[in-house]
C-alpha cells in the first residue's frame, strides 16, 4: 500500500508506504471473504482460495478511506499474488 497526496507527473510523487485495513471481496458476489491489516510498510498476507477478488481499502493510516476504489486481483492455485495498490488521500 502506497499513498501520494496528489498523483502528478511533474514532479512525480514519491510513494510513501502506509498502514491500512483492507477487505477482500469475492469479485462475483462482492461478499466479504476476509479483512486484513497491513503492517506499517503496507505489506500483508491473506490466504484465500484460487479465484477472482476485489481489494477495497477501509481504513488508511488510521482514518476512513476516501473514495475507496476496488482493485481487481486474480489468485492462482498454489501461488502467492503480489500487488501494489496506489491510494489517493483526496488532498488537492
Short mmCIF file of N, CA, C and O in Angstrom, two decimals:
data_model
loop_
_atom_site.label_atom_id
_atom_site.label_comp_id
_atom_site.label_asym_id
_atom_site.label_seq_id
_atom_site.Cartn_x
_atom_site.Cartn_y
_atom_site.Cartn_z
N UNK A 1 0.85 -1.16 0.00
CA UNK A 1 0.00 0.00 0.00
C UNK A 1 0.90 1.23 0.00
O UNK A 1 1.75 1.37 0.87
N UNK A 2 0.70 2.09 -0.97
CA UNK A 2 1.44 3.34 -1.02
C UNK A 2 0.46 4.47 -1.27
O UNK A 2 -0.56 4.29 -1.91
N UNK A 3 0.78 5.63 -0.73
CA UNK A 3 -0.12 6.77 -0.89
C UNK A 3 0.67 7.99 -1.32
O UNK A 3 1.82 8.17 -0.95
N UNK A 4 0.02 8.82 -2.12
CA UNK A 4 0.57 10.11 -2.54
C UNK A 4 -0.48 11.16 -2.30
O UNK A 4 -1.67 10.92 -2.50
N UNK A 5 -0.08 12.37 -1.88
CA UNK A 5 -1.08 13.41 -1.67
C UNK A 5 -1.77 13.80 -2.97
O UNK A 5 -2.94 14.05 -3.01
N UNK A 6 -1.03 13.81 -4.06
CA UNK A 6 -1.58 14.10 -5.39
C UNK A 6 -0.73 13.34 -6.39
O UNK A 6 0.48 13.38 -6.34
N UNK A 7 -1.37 12.61 -7.28
CA UNK A 7 -0.63 11.86 -8.29
C UNK A 7 -0.33 12.79 -9.45
O UNK A 7 -1.22 13.14 -10.21
N UNK A 8 0.92 13.24 -9.56
CA UNK A 8 1.32 14.22 -10.57
C UNK A 8 2.46 13.68 -11.40
O UNK A 8 3.26 12.89 -10.94
N UNK A 9 2.55 14.17 -12.62
CA UNK A 9 3.65 13.76 -13.49
C UNK A 9 4.88 14.64 -13.28
O UNK A 9 6.00 14.20 -13.44
N UNK A 10 4.68 15.91 -12.89
CA UNK A 10 5.80 16.83 -12.76
C UNK A 10 5.64 17.69 -11.53
O UNK A 10 4.76 18.54 -11.50
N UNK A 11 6.42 17.60 -10.48
CA UNK A 11 7.36 16.50 -10.23
C UNK A 11 6.58 15.27 -9.76
O UNK A 11 5.53 15.41 -9.15
N UNK A 12 7.11 14.08 -10.02
CA UNK A 12 6.39 12.88 -9.60
C UNK A 12 6.36 12.76 -8.07
O UNK A 12 7.26 13.21 -7.38
N UNK A 13 5.30 12.17 -7.59
CA UNK A 13 5.14 11.93 -6.16
C UNK A 13 6.00 10.75 -5.74
O UNK A 13 6.00 9.71 -6.41
N UNK A 14 6.73 10.89 -4.66
CA UNK A 14 7.50 9.79 -4.11
C UNK A 14 6.54 8.91 -3.32
O UNK A 14 5.90 9.39 -2.38
N UNK A 15 6.38 7.64 -3.69
CA UNK A 15 5.45 6.77 -2.97
C UNK A 15 5.84 6.64 -1.50
O UNK A 15 7.02 6.50 -1.17
N UNK A 16 4.85 6.69 -0.63
CA UNK A 16 5.05 6.56 0.80
C UNK A 16 4.22 5.39 1.30
O UNK A 16 3.00 5.40 1.14
N UNK A 17 4.84 4.35 1.87
CA UNK A 17 4.05 3.23 2.40
C UNK A 17 3.14 3.69 3.53
O UNK A 17 3.49 4.57 4.31
N UNK A 18 1.96 3.09 3.59
CA UNK A 18 1.01 3.40 4.66
C UNK A 18 0.42 2.12 5.22
O UNK A 18 0.34 1.10 4.53
N UNK A 19 -0.02 2.20 6.46
CA UNK A 19 -0.74 1.10 7.09
C UNK A 19 -2.21 1.26 6.72
O UNK A 19 -2.73 2.37 6.68
N UNK A 20 -2.87 0.16 6.43
CA UNK A 20 -4.27 0.22 6.03
C UNK A 20 -4.99 -1.05 6.44
O UNK A 20 -4.38 -2.06 6.74
N UNK A 21 -6.32 -0.96 6.46
CA UNK A 21 -7.17 -2.14 6.63
C UNK A 21 -7.89 -2.34 5.30
O UNK A 21 -8.44 -1.40 4.74
N UNK A 22 -7.85 -3.58 4.82
CA UNK A 22 -8.46 -3.93 3.54
C UNK A 22 -9.53 -4.98 3.73
O UNK A 22 -9.40 -5.85 4.60
N UNK A 23 -10.56 -4.91 2.92
CA UNK A 23 -11.48 -6.03 2.83
C UNK A 23 -11.20 -6.73 1.51
O UNK A 23 -10.87 -6.11 0.51
N UNK A 24 -11.30 -8.05 1.55
CA UNK A 24 -11.16 -8.88 0.36
C UNK A 24 -12.57 -9.33 0.00
O UNK A 24 -13.25 -9.97 0.82
N UNK A 25 -13.02 -8.97 -1.19
CA UNK A 25 -14.37 -9.29 -1.64
C UNK A 25 -14.33 -10.32 -2.75
O UNK A 25 -13.44 -10.28 -3.62
N UNK A 26 -15.29 -11.22 -2.77
CA UNK A 26 -15.46 -12.12 -3.89
C UNK A 26 -15.85 -11.25 -5.08
O UNK A 26 -16.76 -10.42 -4.98
N UNK A 27 -15.17 -11.38 -6.22
CA UNK A 27 -15.39 -10.49 -7.36
C UNK A 27 -16.79 -10.63 -7.95
O UNK A 27 -17.34 -9.66 -8.46
N UNK A 28 -17.38 -11.80 -7.85
CA UNK A 28 -18.70 -12.02 -8.45
C UNK A 28 -19.81 -11.49 -7.55
O UNK A 28 -20.61 -10.65 -7.96
N UNK A 29 -19.85 -11.97 -6.32
CA UNK A 29 -20.94 -11.60 -5.39
C UNK A 29 -20.62 -10.35 -4.59
O UNK A 29 -21.50 -9.79 -3.95
N UNK A 30 -19.37 -9.92 -4.60
CA UNK A 30 -18.88 -8.80 -3.80
C UNK A 30 -19.17 -8.99 -2.31
O UNK A 30 -19.40 -8.03 -1.58
N UNK A 31 -19.16 -10.24 -1.88
CA UNK A 31 -19.30 -10.57 -0.46
C UNK A 31 -17.92 -10.56 0.18
O UNK A 31 -16.92 -10.94 -0.45
N UNK A 32 -17.84 -10.12 1.44
CA UNK A 32 -16.57 -10.05 2.15
C UNK A 32 -16.07 -11.46 2.43
O UNK A 32 -16.78 -12.27 3.01
N UNK A 33 -14.84 -11.74 1.99
CA UNK A 33 -14.19 -13.03 2.20
C UNK A 33 -13.23 -12.94 3.38
O UNK A 33 -13.09 -13.89 4.14
N UNK A 34 -12.56 -11.80 3.53
CA UNK A 34 -11.58 -11.62 4.60
C UNK A 34 -11.36 -10.12 4.83
O UNK A 34 -11.64 -9.30 3.96
N UNK A 35 -10.85 -9.80 6.01
CA UNK A 35 -10.39 -8.46 6.33
C UNK A 35 -8.96 -8.61 6.82
O UNK A 35 -8.66 -9.53 7.58
N UNK A 36 -8.08 -7.73 6.37
CA UNK A 36 -6.67 -7.85 6.72
C UNK A 36 -6.10 -6.46 7.00
O UNK A 36 -6.48 -5.48 6.35
N UNK A 37 -5.22 -6.38 7.99
CA UNK A 37 -4.49 -5.15 8.29
C UNK A 37 -3.07 -5.28 7.75
O UNK A 37 -2.42 -6.31 7.95
N UNK A 38 -2.60 -4.25 7.06
CA UNK A 38 -1.23 -4.26 6.59
C UNK A 38 -0.31 -3.87 7.73
O UNK A 38 -0.76 -3.33 8.74
N UNK A 39 0.99 -4.09 7.55
CA UNK A 39 1.94 -3.59 8.53
C UNK A 39 2.24 -2.12 8.20
O UNK A 39 1.66 -1.55 7.27
N UNK A 40 3.15 -1.51 8.93
CA UNK A 40 3.48 -0.09 8.73
C UNK A 40 4.05 0.19 7.35
O UNK A 40 3.98 1.31 6.85
N UNK A 41 4.62 -0.83 6.71
CA UNK A 41 5.18 -0.68 5.37
C UNK A 41 4.16 -1.02 4.27
O UNK A 41 4.50 -1.04 3.10
N UNK A 42 2.93 -1.32 4.66
CA UNK A 42 1.89 -1.64 3.69
C UNK A 42 1.86 -3.07 3.24
O UNK A 42 1.10 -3.44 2.35
N UNK A 43 2.65 -3.94 3.86
CA UNK A 43 2.70 -5.35 3.47
C UNK A 43 1.64 -6.17 4.20
O UNK A 43 1.35 -5.90 5.36
N UNK A 44 1.11 -7.16 3.51
CA UNK A 44 0.15 -8.06 4.14
C UNK A 44 0.15 -9.40 3.40
O UNK A 44 0.60 -9.51 2.27
N UNK A 45 -0.35 -10.41 4.09
CA UNK A 45 -0.57 -11.72 3.50
C UNK A 45 -1.93 -12.19 3.97
O UNK A 45 -2.28 -12.05 5.14
N UNK A 46 -2.70 -12.72 3.04
CA UNK A 46 -4.00 -13.28 3.39
C UNK A 46 -4.21 -14.53 2.54
O UNK A 46 -3.88 -14.54 1.35
N UNK A 47 -4.67 -15.60 3.16
CA UNK A 47 -4.88 -16.87 2.46
C UNK A 47 -6.32 -16.94 1.96
O UNK A 47 -7.26 -16.84 2.75
N UNK A 48 -6.46 -17.08 0.65
CA UNK A 48 -7.77 -17.24 0.02
C UNK A 48 -7.65 -18.32 -1.05
O UNK A 48 -6.57 -18.53 -1.61
N UNK A 49 -8.75 -19.00 -1.37
CA UNK A 49 -8.70 -19.97 -2.45
C UNK A 49 -8.46 -19.29 -3.80
O UNK A 49 -8.67 -18.08 -3.94
N UNK A 50 -8.03 -20.07 -4.79
CA UNK A 50 -7.85 -19.52 -6.13
C UNK A 50 -9.17 -18.91 -6.59
O UNK A 50 -10.24 -19.40 -6.28
N UNK A 51 -9.05 -17.77 -7.30
CA UNK A 51 -10.25 -17.12 -7.80
C UNK A 51 -10.02 -15.65 -8.04
O UNK A 51 -8.90 -15.14 -7.94
N UNK A 52 -11.11 -14.94 -8.33
CA UNK A 52 -11.06 -13.50 -8.60
C UNK A 52 -11.63 -12.74 -7.41
O UNK A 52 -12.70 -13.09 -6.88
N UNK A 53 -10.90 -11.70 -7.02
CA UNK A 53 -11.25 -10.92 -5.84
C UNK A 53 -11.14 -9.43 -6.12
O UNK A 53 -10.54 -9.01 -7.11
N UNK A 54 -11.71 -8.66 -5.22
CA UNK A 54 -11.56 -7.21 -5.22
C UNK A 54 -11.00 -6.82 -3.87
O UNK A 54 -11.48 -7.29 -2.83
N UNK A 55 -9.95 -5.98 -3.85
CA UNK A 55 -9.42 -5.43 -2.60
C UNK A 55 -9.99 -4.04 -2.44
O UNK A 55 -9.91 -3.22 -3.36
N UNK A 56 -10.55 -3.75 -1.28
CA UNK A 56 -11.13 -2.44 -1.01
C UNK A 56 -10.52 -1.88 0.28
O UNK A 56 -10.63 -2.48 1.33
N UNK A 57 -9.89 -0.70 0.24
CA UNK A 57 -9.39 -0.09 1.47
C UNK A 57 -10.56 0.38 2.33
O UNK A 57 -11.51 0.95 1.82
N UNK A 58 -10.45 0.10 3.63
CA UNK A 58 -11.48 0.53 4.59
C UNK A 58 -10.91 1.66 5.44
O UNK A 58 -11.57 2.68 5.65
N UNK A 59 -9.72 1.46 5.97
CA UNK A 59 -9.01 2.47 6.75
C UNK A 59 -7.64 2.69 6.13
O UNK A 59 -7.00 1.74 5.71
N UNK A 60 -7.22 3.94 6.09
CA UNK A 60 -5.89 4.27 5.58
C UNK A 60 -5.20 5.13 6.63
O UNK A 60 -5.69 6.21 6.95
N UNK A 61 -4.09 4.63 7.15
CA UNK A 61 -3.36 5.38 8.16
C UNK A 61 -4.20 5.72 9.39
O UNK A 61 -4.02 6.75 10.00
N UNK A 62 -5.16 4.87 9.73
CA UNK A 62 -5.98 5.07 10.92
C UNK A 62 -7.26 5.85 10.67
O UNK A 62 -8.11 5.94 11.54
N UNK A 63 -7.43 6.43 9.49
CA UNK A 63 -8.65 7.18 9.18
C UNK A 63 -9.44 6.49 8.08
O UNK A 63 -8.93 5.59 7.40
N UNK A 64 -10.68 6.90 7.89
CA UNK A 64 -11.50 6.25 6.85
C UNK A 64 -10.94 6.49 5.46
O UNK A 64 -10.35 7.53 5.17
N UNK A 65 -11.10 5.51 4.60
CA UNK A 65 -10.65 5.62 3.21
C UNK A 65 -11.58 6.59 2.48
O UNK A 65 -12.79 6.48 2.56
N UNK A 66 -10.99 7.55 1.79
CA UNK A 66 -11.78 8.49 0.99
C UNK A 66 -11.88 7.95 -0.43
O UNK A 66 -10.87 7.56 -1.01
N UNK A 67 -13.05 7.95 -0.96
CA UNK A 67 -13.29 7.46 -2.32
C UNK A 67 -12.58 6.12 -2.56
O UNK A 67 -11.75 6.00 -3.47
N UNK A 68 -12.88 5.09 -1.75
CA UNK A 68 -12.18 3.81 -1.93
C UNK A 68 -12.48 3.22 -3.31
O UNK A 68 -13.61 3.27 -3.79
N UNK A 69 -11.45 2.73 -3.94
CA UNK A 69 -11.57 2.10 -5.25
C UNK A 69 -11.16 0.64 -5.12
O UNK A 69 -10.13 0.34 -4.51
N UNK A 70 -11.96 -0.23 -5.67
CA UNK A 70 -11.65 -1.66 -5.63
C UNK A 70 -10.53 -1.98 -6.61
O UNK A 70 -10.51 -1.47 -7.73
N UNK A 71 -9.60 -2.82 -6.18
CA UNK A 71 -8.52 -3.30 -7.04
C UNK A 71 -8.79 -4.75 -7.37
O UNK A 71 -8.81 -5.60 -6.47
N UNK A 72 -9.02 -5.08 -8.66
CA UNK A 72 -9.24 -6.48 -9.02
C UNK A 72 -7.94 -7.28 -8.90
O UNK A 72 -6.88 -6.82 -9.31
N UNK A 73 -8.05 -8.48 -8.33
CA UNK A 73 -6.89 -9.36 -8.15
C UNK A 73 -7.32 -10.79 -8.49
O UNK A 73 -8.38 -11.23 -8.04
N UNK A 74 -6.50 -11.47 -9.27
CA UNK A 74 -6.75 -12.88 -9.57
C UNK A 74 -5.69 -13.71 -8.87
O UNK A 74 -4.49 -13.43 -9.00
N UNK A 75 -6.14 -14.71 -8.12
CA UNK A 75 -5.24 -15.58 -7.37
C UNK A 75 -5.23 -16.95 -8.04
O UNK A 75 -6.29 -17.55 -8.24
N UNK A 76 -4.03 -17.43 -8.40
CA UNK A 76 -3.88 -18.76 -9.00
C UNK A 76 -3.64 -19.80 -7.90
O UNK A 76 -3.03 -19.49 -6.87
N UNK A 77 -4.10 -21.00 -8.12
CA UNK A 77 -3.93 -22.08 -7.14
C UNK A 77 -2.45 -22.34 -6.88
O UNK A 77 -1.65 -22.41 -7.81
N UNK A 78 -2.08 -22.43 -5.60
CA UNK A 78 -0.73 -22.77 -5.21
C UNK A 78 0.30 -21.67 -5.36
O UNK A 78 1.49 -21.93 -5.30
N UNK A 79 -0.13 -20.44 -5.58
CA UNK A 79 0.80 -19.33 -5.79
C UNK A 79 0.42 -18.12 -4.93
O UNK A 79 -0.75 -17.91 -4.63
N UNK A 80 1.44 -17.35 -4.57
CA UNK A 80 1.21 -16.04 -3.97
C UNK A 80 1.01 -15.04 -5.10
O UNK A 80 1.60 -15.18 -6.18
N UNK A 81 0.20 -14.04 -4.88
CA UNK A 81 -0.01 -12.98 -5.85
C UNK A 81 0.45 -11.68 -5.24
O UNK A 81 -0.02 -11.29 -4.17
N UNK A 82 1.41 -11.02 -5.87
CA UNK A 82 1.90 -9.73 -5.38
C UNK A 82 1.15 -8.60 -6.07
O UNK A 82 0.92 -8.65 -7.28
N UNK A 83 0.77 -7.61 -5.30
CA UNK A 83 0.07 -6.45 -5.85
C UNK A 83 0.66 -5.17 -5.28
O UNK A 83 1.29 -5.18 -4.22
N UNK A 84 0.49 -4.08 -5.99
CA UNK A 84 0.77 -2.75 -5.47
C UNK A 84 -0.49 -1.94 -5.64
O UNK A 84 -1.03 -1.85 -6.74
N UNK A 85 -0.98 -1.40 -4.55
CA UNK A 85 -2.21 -0.61 -4.57
C UNK A 85 -1.84 0.83 -4.28
O UNK A 85 -1.29 1.12 -3.23
N UNK A 86 -2.13 1.73 -5.22
CA UNK A 86 -1.87 3.15 -5.01
C UNK A 86 -3.14 3.79 -4.48
O UNK A 86 -4.23 3.54 -5.00
N UNK A 87 -2.98 4.62 -3.46
CA UNK A 87 -4.12 5.25 -2.81
C UNK A 87 -4.04 6.76 -2.98
O UNK A 87 -2.98 7.35 -2.88
N UNK A 88 -5.17 7.37 -3.18
CA UNK A 88 -5.29 8.81 -3.28
C UNK A 88 -5.90 9.30 -1.96
O UNK A 88 -7.00 8.90 -1.62
N UNK A 89 -5.19 10.16 -1.24
CA UNK A 89 -5.73 10.61 0.04
C UNK A 89 -6.73 11.75 -0.11
O UNK A 89 -7.26 12.25 0.87
N UNK A 90 -6.98 12.19 -1.33
CA UNK A 90 -8.01 13.19 -1.56
C UNK A 90 -7.55 14.64 -1.46
O UNK A 90 -8.30 15.55 -1.76
N UNK A 91 -6.30 14.88 -1.07
CA UNK A 91 -5.80 16.25 -0.98
C UNK A 91 -5.49 16.78 -2.36
O UNK A 91 -4.90 16.10 -3.18
N UNK A 92 -5.86 18.00 -2.61
CA UNK A 92 -5.58 18.62 -3.91
C UNK A 92 -4.89 19.95 -3.71
O UNK A 92 -5.06 20.66 -2.83
#
